[in-house]
Short mmCIF file of C-alpha atoms and ligand atoms in Angstrom, two decimals:
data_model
loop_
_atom_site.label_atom_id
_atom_site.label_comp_id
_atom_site.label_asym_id
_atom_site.label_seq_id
_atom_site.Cartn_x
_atom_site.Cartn_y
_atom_site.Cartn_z
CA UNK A 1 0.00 0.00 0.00
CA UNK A 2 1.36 3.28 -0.92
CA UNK A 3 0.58 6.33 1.36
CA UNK A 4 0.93 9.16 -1.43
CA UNK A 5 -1.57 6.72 -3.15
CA UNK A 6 -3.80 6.64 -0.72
CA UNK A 7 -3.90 10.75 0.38
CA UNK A 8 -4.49 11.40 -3.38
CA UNK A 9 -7.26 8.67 -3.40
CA UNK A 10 -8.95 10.58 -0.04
CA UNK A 11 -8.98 14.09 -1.57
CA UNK A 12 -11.62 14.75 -3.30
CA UNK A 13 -13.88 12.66 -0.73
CA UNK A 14 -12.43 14.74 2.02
CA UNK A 15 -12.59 18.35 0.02
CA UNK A 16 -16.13 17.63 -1.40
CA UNK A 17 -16.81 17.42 2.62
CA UNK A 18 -14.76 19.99 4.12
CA UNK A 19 -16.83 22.05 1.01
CA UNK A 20 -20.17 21.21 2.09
CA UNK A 21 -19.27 21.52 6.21
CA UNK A 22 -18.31 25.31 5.12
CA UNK A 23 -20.46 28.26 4.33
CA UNK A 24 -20.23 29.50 1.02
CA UNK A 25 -17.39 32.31 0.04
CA UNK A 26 -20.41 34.41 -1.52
CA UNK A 27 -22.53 34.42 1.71
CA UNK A 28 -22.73 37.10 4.13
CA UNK A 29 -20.32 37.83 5.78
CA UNK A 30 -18.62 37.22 2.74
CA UNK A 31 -15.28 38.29 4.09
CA UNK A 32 -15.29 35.79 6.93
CA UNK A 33 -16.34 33.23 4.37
CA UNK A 34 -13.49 33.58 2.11
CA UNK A 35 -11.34 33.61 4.69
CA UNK A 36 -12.29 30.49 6.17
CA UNK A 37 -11.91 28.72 2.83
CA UNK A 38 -8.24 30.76 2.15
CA UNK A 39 -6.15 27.84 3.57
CA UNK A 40 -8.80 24.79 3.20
CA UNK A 41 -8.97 24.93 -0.79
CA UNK A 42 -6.53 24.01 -2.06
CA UNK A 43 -5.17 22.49 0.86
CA UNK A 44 -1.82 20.61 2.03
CA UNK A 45 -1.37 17.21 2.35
CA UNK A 46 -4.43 15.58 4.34
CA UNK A 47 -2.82 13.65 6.39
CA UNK A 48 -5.25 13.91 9.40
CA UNK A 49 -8.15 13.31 7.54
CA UNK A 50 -6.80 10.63 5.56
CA UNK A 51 -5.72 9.02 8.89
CA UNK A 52 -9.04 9.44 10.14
CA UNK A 53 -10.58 7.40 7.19
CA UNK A 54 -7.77 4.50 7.26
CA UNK A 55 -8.23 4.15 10.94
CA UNK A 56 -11.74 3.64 10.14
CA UNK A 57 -11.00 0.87 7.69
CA UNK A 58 -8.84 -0.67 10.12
CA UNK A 59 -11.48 -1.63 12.13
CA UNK A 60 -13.75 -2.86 9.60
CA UNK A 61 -15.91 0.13 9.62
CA UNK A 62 -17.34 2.23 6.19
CA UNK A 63 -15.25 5.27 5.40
CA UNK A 64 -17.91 7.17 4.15
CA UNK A 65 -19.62 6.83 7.98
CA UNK A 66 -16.24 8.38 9.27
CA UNK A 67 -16.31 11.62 7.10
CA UNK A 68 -17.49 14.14 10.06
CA UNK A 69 -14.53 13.07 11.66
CA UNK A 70 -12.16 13.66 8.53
CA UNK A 71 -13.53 16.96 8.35
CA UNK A 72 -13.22 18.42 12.25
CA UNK A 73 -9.92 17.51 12.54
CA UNK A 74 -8.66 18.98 9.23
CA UNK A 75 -10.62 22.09 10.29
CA UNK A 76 -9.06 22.11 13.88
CA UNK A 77 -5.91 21.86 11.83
CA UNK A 78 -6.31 24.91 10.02
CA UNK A 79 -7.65 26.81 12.57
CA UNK A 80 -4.45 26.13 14.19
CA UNK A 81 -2.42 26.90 11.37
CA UNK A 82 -4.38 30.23 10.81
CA UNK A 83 -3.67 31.38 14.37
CA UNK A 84 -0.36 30.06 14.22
CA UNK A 85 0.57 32.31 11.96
CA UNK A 86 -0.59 35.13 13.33
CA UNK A 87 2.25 38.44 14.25
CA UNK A 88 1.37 37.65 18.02
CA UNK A 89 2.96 34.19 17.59
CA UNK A 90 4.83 32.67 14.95
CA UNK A 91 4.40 35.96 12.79
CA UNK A 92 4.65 33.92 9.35
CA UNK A 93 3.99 35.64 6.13
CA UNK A 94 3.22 32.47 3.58
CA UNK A 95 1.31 29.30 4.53
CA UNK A 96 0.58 26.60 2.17
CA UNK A 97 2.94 28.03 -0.98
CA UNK A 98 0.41 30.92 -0.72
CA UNK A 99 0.61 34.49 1.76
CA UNK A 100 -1.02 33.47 5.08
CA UNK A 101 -4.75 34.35 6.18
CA UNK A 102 -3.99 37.57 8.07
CA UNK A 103 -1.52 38.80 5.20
CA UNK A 104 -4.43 37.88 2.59
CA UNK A 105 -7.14 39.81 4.16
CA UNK A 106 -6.60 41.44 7.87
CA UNK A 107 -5.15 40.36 11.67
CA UNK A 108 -9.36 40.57 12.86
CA UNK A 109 -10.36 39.07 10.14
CA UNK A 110 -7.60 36.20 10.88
CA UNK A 111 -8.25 35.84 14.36
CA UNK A 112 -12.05 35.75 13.78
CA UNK A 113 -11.90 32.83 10.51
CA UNK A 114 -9.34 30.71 12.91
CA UNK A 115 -12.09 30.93 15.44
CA UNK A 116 -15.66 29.82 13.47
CA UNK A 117 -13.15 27.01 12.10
CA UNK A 118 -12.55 25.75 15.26
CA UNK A 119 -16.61 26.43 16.08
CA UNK A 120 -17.83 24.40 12.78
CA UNK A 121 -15.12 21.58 13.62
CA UNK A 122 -17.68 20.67 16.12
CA UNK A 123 -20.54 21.25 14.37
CA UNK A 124 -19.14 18.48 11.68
CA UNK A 125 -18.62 16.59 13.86
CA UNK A 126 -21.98 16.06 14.90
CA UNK A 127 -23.93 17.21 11.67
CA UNK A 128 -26.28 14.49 10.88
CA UNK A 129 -25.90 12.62 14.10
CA UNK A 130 -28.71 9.91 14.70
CA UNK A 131 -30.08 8.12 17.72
CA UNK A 132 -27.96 5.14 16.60
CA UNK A 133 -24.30 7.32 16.37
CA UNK A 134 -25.25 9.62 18.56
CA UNK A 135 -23.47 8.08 21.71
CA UNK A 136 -20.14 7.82 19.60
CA UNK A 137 -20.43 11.14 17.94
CA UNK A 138 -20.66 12.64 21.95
CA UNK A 139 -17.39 10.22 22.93
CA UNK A 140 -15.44 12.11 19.59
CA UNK A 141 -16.41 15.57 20.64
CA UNK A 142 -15.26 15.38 23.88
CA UNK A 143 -11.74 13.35 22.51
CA UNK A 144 -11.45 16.04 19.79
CA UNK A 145 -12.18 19.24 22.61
CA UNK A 146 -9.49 17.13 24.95
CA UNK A 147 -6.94 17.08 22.09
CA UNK A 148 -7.64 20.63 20.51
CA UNK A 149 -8.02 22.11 24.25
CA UNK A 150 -5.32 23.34 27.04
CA UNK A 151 -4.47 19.74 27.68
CA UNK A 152 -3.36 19.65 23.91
CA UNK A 153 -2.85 22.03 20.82
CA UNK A 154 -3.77 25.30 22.90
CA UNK A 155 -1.37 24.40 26.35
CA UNK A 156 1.59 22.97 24.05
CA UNK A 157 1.44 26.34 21.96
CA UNK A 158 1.65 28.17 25.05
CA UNK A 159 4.59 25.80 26.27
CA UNK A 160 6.19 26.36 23.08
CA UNK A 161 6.11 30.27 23.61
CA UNK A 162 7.77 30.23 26.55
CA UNK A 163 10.86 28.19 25.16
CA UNK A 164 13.74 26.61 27.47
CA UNK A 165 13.91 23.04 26.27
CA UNK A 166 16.94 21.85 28.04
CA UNK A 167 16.02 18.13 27.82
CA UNK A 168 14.42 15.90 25.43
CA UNK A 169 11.29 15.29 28.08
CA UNK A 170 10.50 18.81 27.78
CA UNK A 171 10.24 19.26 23.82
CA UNK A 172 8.32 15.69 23.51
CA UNK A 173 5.90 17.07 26.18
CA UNK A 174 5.39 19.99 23.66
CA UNK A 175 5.30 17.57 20.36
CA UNK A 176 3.05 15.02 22.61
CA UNK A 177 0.61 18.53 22.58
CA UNK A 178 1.01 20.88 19.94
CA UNK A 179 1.11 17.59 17.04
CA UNK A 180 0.50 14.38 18.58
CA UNK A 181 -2.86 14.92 19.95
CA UNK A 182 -4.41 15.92 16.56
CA UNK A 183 -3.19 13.24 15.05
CA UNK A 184 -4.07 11.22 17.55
CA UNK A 185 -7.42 12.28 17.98
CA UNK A 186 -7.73 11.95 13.72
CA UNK A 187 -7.20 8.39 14.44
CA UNK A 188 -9.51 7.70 17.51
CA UNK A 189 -12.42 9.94 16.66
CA UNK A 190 -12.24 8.02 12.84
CA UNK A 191 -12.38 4.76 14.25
CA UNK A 192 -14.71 5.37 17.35
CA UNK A 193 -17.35 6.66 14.04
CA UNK A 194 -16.72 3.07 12.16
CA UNK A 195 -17.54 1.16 15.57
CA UNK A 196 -14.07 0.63 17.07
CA UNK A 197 -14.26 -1.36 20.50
CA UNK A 198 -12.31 0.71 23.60
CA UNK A 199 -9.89 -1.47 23.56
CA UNK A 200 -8.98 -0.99 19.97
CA UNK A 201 -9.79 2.83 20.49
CA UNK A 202 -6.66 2.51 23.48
CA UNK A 203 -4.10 1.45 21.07
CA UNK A 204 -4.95 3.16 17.89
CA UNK A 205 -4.16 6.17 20.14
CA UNK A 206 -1.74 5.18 21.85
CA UNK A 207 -0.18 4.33 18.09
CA UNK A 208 -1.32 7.90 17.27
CA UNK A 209 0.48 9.30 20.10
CA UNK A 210 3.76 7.82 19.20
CA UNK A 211 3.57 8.57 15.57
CA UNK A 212 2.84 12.36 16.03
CA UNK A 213 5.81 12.71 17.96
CA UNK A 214 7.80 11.37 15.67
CA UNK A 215 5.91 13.67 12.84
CA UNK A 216 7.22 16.26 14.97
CA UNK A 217 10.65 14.98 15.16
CA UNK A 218 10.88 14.50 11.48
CA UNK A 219 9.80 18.12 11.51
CA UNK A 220 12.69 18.75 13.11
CA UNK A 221 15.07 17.19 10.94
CA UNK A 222 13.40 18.69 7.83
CA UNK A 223 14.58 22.04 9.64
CA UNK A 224 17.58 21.48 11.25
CA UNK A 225 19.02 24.42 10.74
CA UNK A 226 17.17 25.90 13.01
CA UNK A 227 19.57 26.13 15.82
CA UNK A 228 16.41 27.53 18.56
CA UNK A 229 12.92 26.43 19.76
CA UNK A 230 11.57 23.36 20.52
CA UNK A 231 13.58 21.05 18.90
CA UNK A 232 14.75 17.82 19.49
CA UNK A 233 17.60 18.02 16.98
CA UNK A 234 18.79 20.76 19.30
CA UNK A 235 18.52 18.92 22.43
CA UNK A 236 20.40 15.19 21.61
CA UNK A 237 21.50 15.71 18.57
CA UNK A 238 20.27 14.77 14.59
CA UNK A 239 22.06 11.17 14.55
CA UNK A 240 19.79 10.28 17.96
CA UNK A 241 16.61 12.01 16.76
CA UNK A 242 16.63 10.27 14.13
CA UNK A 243 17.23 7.07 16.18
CA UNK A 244 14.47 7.85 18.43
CA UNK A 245 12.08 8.50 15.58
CA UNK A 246 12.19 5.27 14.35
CA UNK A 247 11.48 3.92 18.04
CA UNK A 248 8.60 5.74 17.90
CA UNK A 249 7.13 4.61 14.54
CA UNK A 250 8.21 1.04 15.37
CA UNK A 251 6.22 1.29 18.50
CA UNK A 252 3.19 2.34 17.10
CA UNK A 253 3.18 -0.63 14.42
CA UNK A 254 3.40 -2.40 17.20
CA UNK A 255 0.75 -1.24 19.10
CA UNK A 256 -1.49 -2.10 15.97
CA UNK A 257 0.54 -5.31 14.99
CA UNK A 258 -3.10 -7.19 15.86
CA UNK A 259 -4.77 -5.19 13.43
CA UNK A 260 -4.43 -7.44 10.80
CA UNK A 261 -4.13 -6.72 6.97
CA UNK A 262 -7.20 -4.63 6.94
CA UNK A 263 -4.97 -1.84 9.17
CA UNK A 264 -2.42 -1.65 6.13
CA UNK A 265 -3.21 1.96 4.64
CA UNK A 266 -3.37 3.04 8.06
CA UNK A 267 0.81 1.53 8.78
CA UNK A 268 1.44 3.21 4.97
CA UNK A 269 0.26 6.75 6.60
CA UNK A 270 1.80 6.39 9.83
CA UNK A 271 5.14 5.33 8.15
CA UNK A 272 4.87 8.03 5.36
CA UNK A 273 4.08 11.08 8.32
CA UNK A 274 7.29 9.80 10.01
CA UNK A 275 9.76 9.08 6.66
CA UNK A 276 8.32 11.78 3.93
CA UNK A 277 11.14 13.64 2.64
CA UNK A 278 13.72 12.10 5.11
C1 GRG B 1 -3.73 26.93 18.84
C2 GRG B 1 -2.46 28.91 17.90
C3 GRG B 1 -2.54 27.49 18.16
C4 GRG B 1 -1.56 26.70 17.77
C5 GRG B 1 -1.56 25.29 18.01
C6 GRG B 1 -0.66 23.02 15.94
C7 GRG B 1 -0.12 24.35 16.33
C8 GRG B 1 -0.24 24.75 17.71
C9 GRG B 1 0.45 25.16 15.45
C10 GRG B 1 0.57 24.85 14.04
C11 GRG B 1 1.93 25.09 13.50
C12 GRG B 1 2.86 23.94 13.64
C13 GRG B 1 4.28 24.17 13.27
C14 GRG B 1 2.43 22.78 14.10
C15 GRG B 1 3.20 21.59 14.21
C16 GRG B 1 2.58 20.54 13.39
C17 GRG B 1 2.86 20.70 11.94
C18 GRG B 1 4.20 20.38 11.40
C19 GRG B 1 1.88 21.09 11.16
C20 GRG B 1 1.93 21.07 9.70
O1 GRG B 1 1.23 19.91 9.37
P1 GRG B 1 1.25 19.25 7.94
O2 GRG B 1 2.69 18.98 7.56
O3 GRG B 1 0.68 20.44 7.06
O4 GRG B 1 0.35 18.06 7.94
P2 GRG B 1 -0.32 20.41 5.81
O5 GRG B 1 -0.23 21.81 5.25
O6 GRG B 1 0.14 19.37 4.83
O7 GRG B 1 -1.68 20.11 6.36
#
């Protein structure tokens, strides 16, 4: 199974979603509109949602089922992107091979599209909820809040602000936060809408967890030059990152080893997030 395969296959399902989970760019307020969409079409890669949909075959569940899920983390995602960008923190002028949401329009008009993403994340998530999904819908809103929330994304931003990483516990806690939760969460919430027992749920997190530091990690070797920050490169060294990476994605194909062959686009995505352009 090949990963780049596999993203490319999940597109359009996943766009022709994240379109209809949006409101229009023509409808009032047209300006928050457009910016909503700036970053979504075209996108990046799609890794979360794509994770979110193998995860979901893994288990033996319908893809299509597992689409709401696709869609709120991608939008928590860009939200996070959106804001990331912003002067008051990373201050980045170009996002996506295109000029960043508050260089495209305004810093308001930023702040405000980074904020109804985050809003209609939840509201896909539980758009067209029934009595018979509702109960697993509720159990990936609160994973998704937990992983977007200070215990994730928002406190390992806020970590990451601060700075002083003097050991290799301290920038994982940060990579555990700021990228493993989402992708965790992209993994748990996709299979937890396909049916997945807890005890499945527990290690396809735990697998989650493990791969999204090492996303992190390989982040960190794709930008090595950077000599500051939150960096694990930095901290032990690119020969022992690099080691430690591998740990990490070997533990999490572990984790799932009892998957079966049914879990193999979901190993091809967890392998690809760790190796791309290494
Ligand atoms: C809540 C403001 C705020 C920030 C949260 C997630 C985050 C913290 C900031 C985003 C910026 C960043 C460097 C995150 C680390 C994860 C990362 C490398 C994101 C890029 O993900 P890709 O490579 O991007 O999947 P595409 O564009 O392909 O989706």
């Amino acid at each position: 199974m090949d990963a780049q395969e596999y993203l490319a296959a999940c597109l359009p399902r996943v766009d022709h979603a994240l379109d209809e989970a949006l409101p229009s760019a023509s409808e009032p307020p047209a300006r928050l509109h457009a910016a909503m969409r700036h970053l979504i079409f075209p996108g990046g890669k799609r890794l979360r949602p794509a994770l979110a949909l193998a995860a979901a075959e893994a288990v033996g569940g319908d893809a299509d089922a597992v689409l709401p899920a696709a869609v709120a983390v991608e939008l928590v995602h860009v939200y996070s992107l959106v804001h990331d960008d912003l002067p008051c923190m990373d201050d980045d002028v170009e996002r996506r091979g295109r000029p960043t949401v508050h260089v495209a329009f305004d810093e308001a008009t930023a702040v405000l599209a980074g904020d109804a993403l985050l809003t209609a994340a939840f509201g896909a998530l539980v758009a067209g909820a029934t009595e018979r999904d509702a109960a697993a819908r509720a159990l990936a809103v609160r994973d998704l809040a937990h992983a977007a929330g200070a215990a994730g994304l928002v406190g390992g931003q806020i970590d990451d602000l601060a700075g002083a990483f003097d050991s290799a516990a301290a920038v994982e806690s940060v990579h555990t936060r700021k990228s493993a939760a989402l992708i965790a969460a992209a993994i748990s919430t996709g299979a937890r809408l396909a049916g997945a027992s807890e005890a499945q749920l527990a290690v396809l997190h735990a697998a989650g967890i493990a791969t999204g530091i090492a996303f992190q990690i390989t982040d960190d070797l794709l930008d090595a030059d950077e000599d500051e920050g939150c960096s694990l490169v930095r901290v032990i060294g690119e020969a022992a990152a690099r080691e430690r990476a591998q740990a990490l994605l070997d533990s999490a194909l572990e984790q799932i080893a009892d998957l079966g062959a049914r879990a193999e686009p979901l190993r091809a995505l967890l392998r690809y997030a760790v190796q791309r352009k290494l």
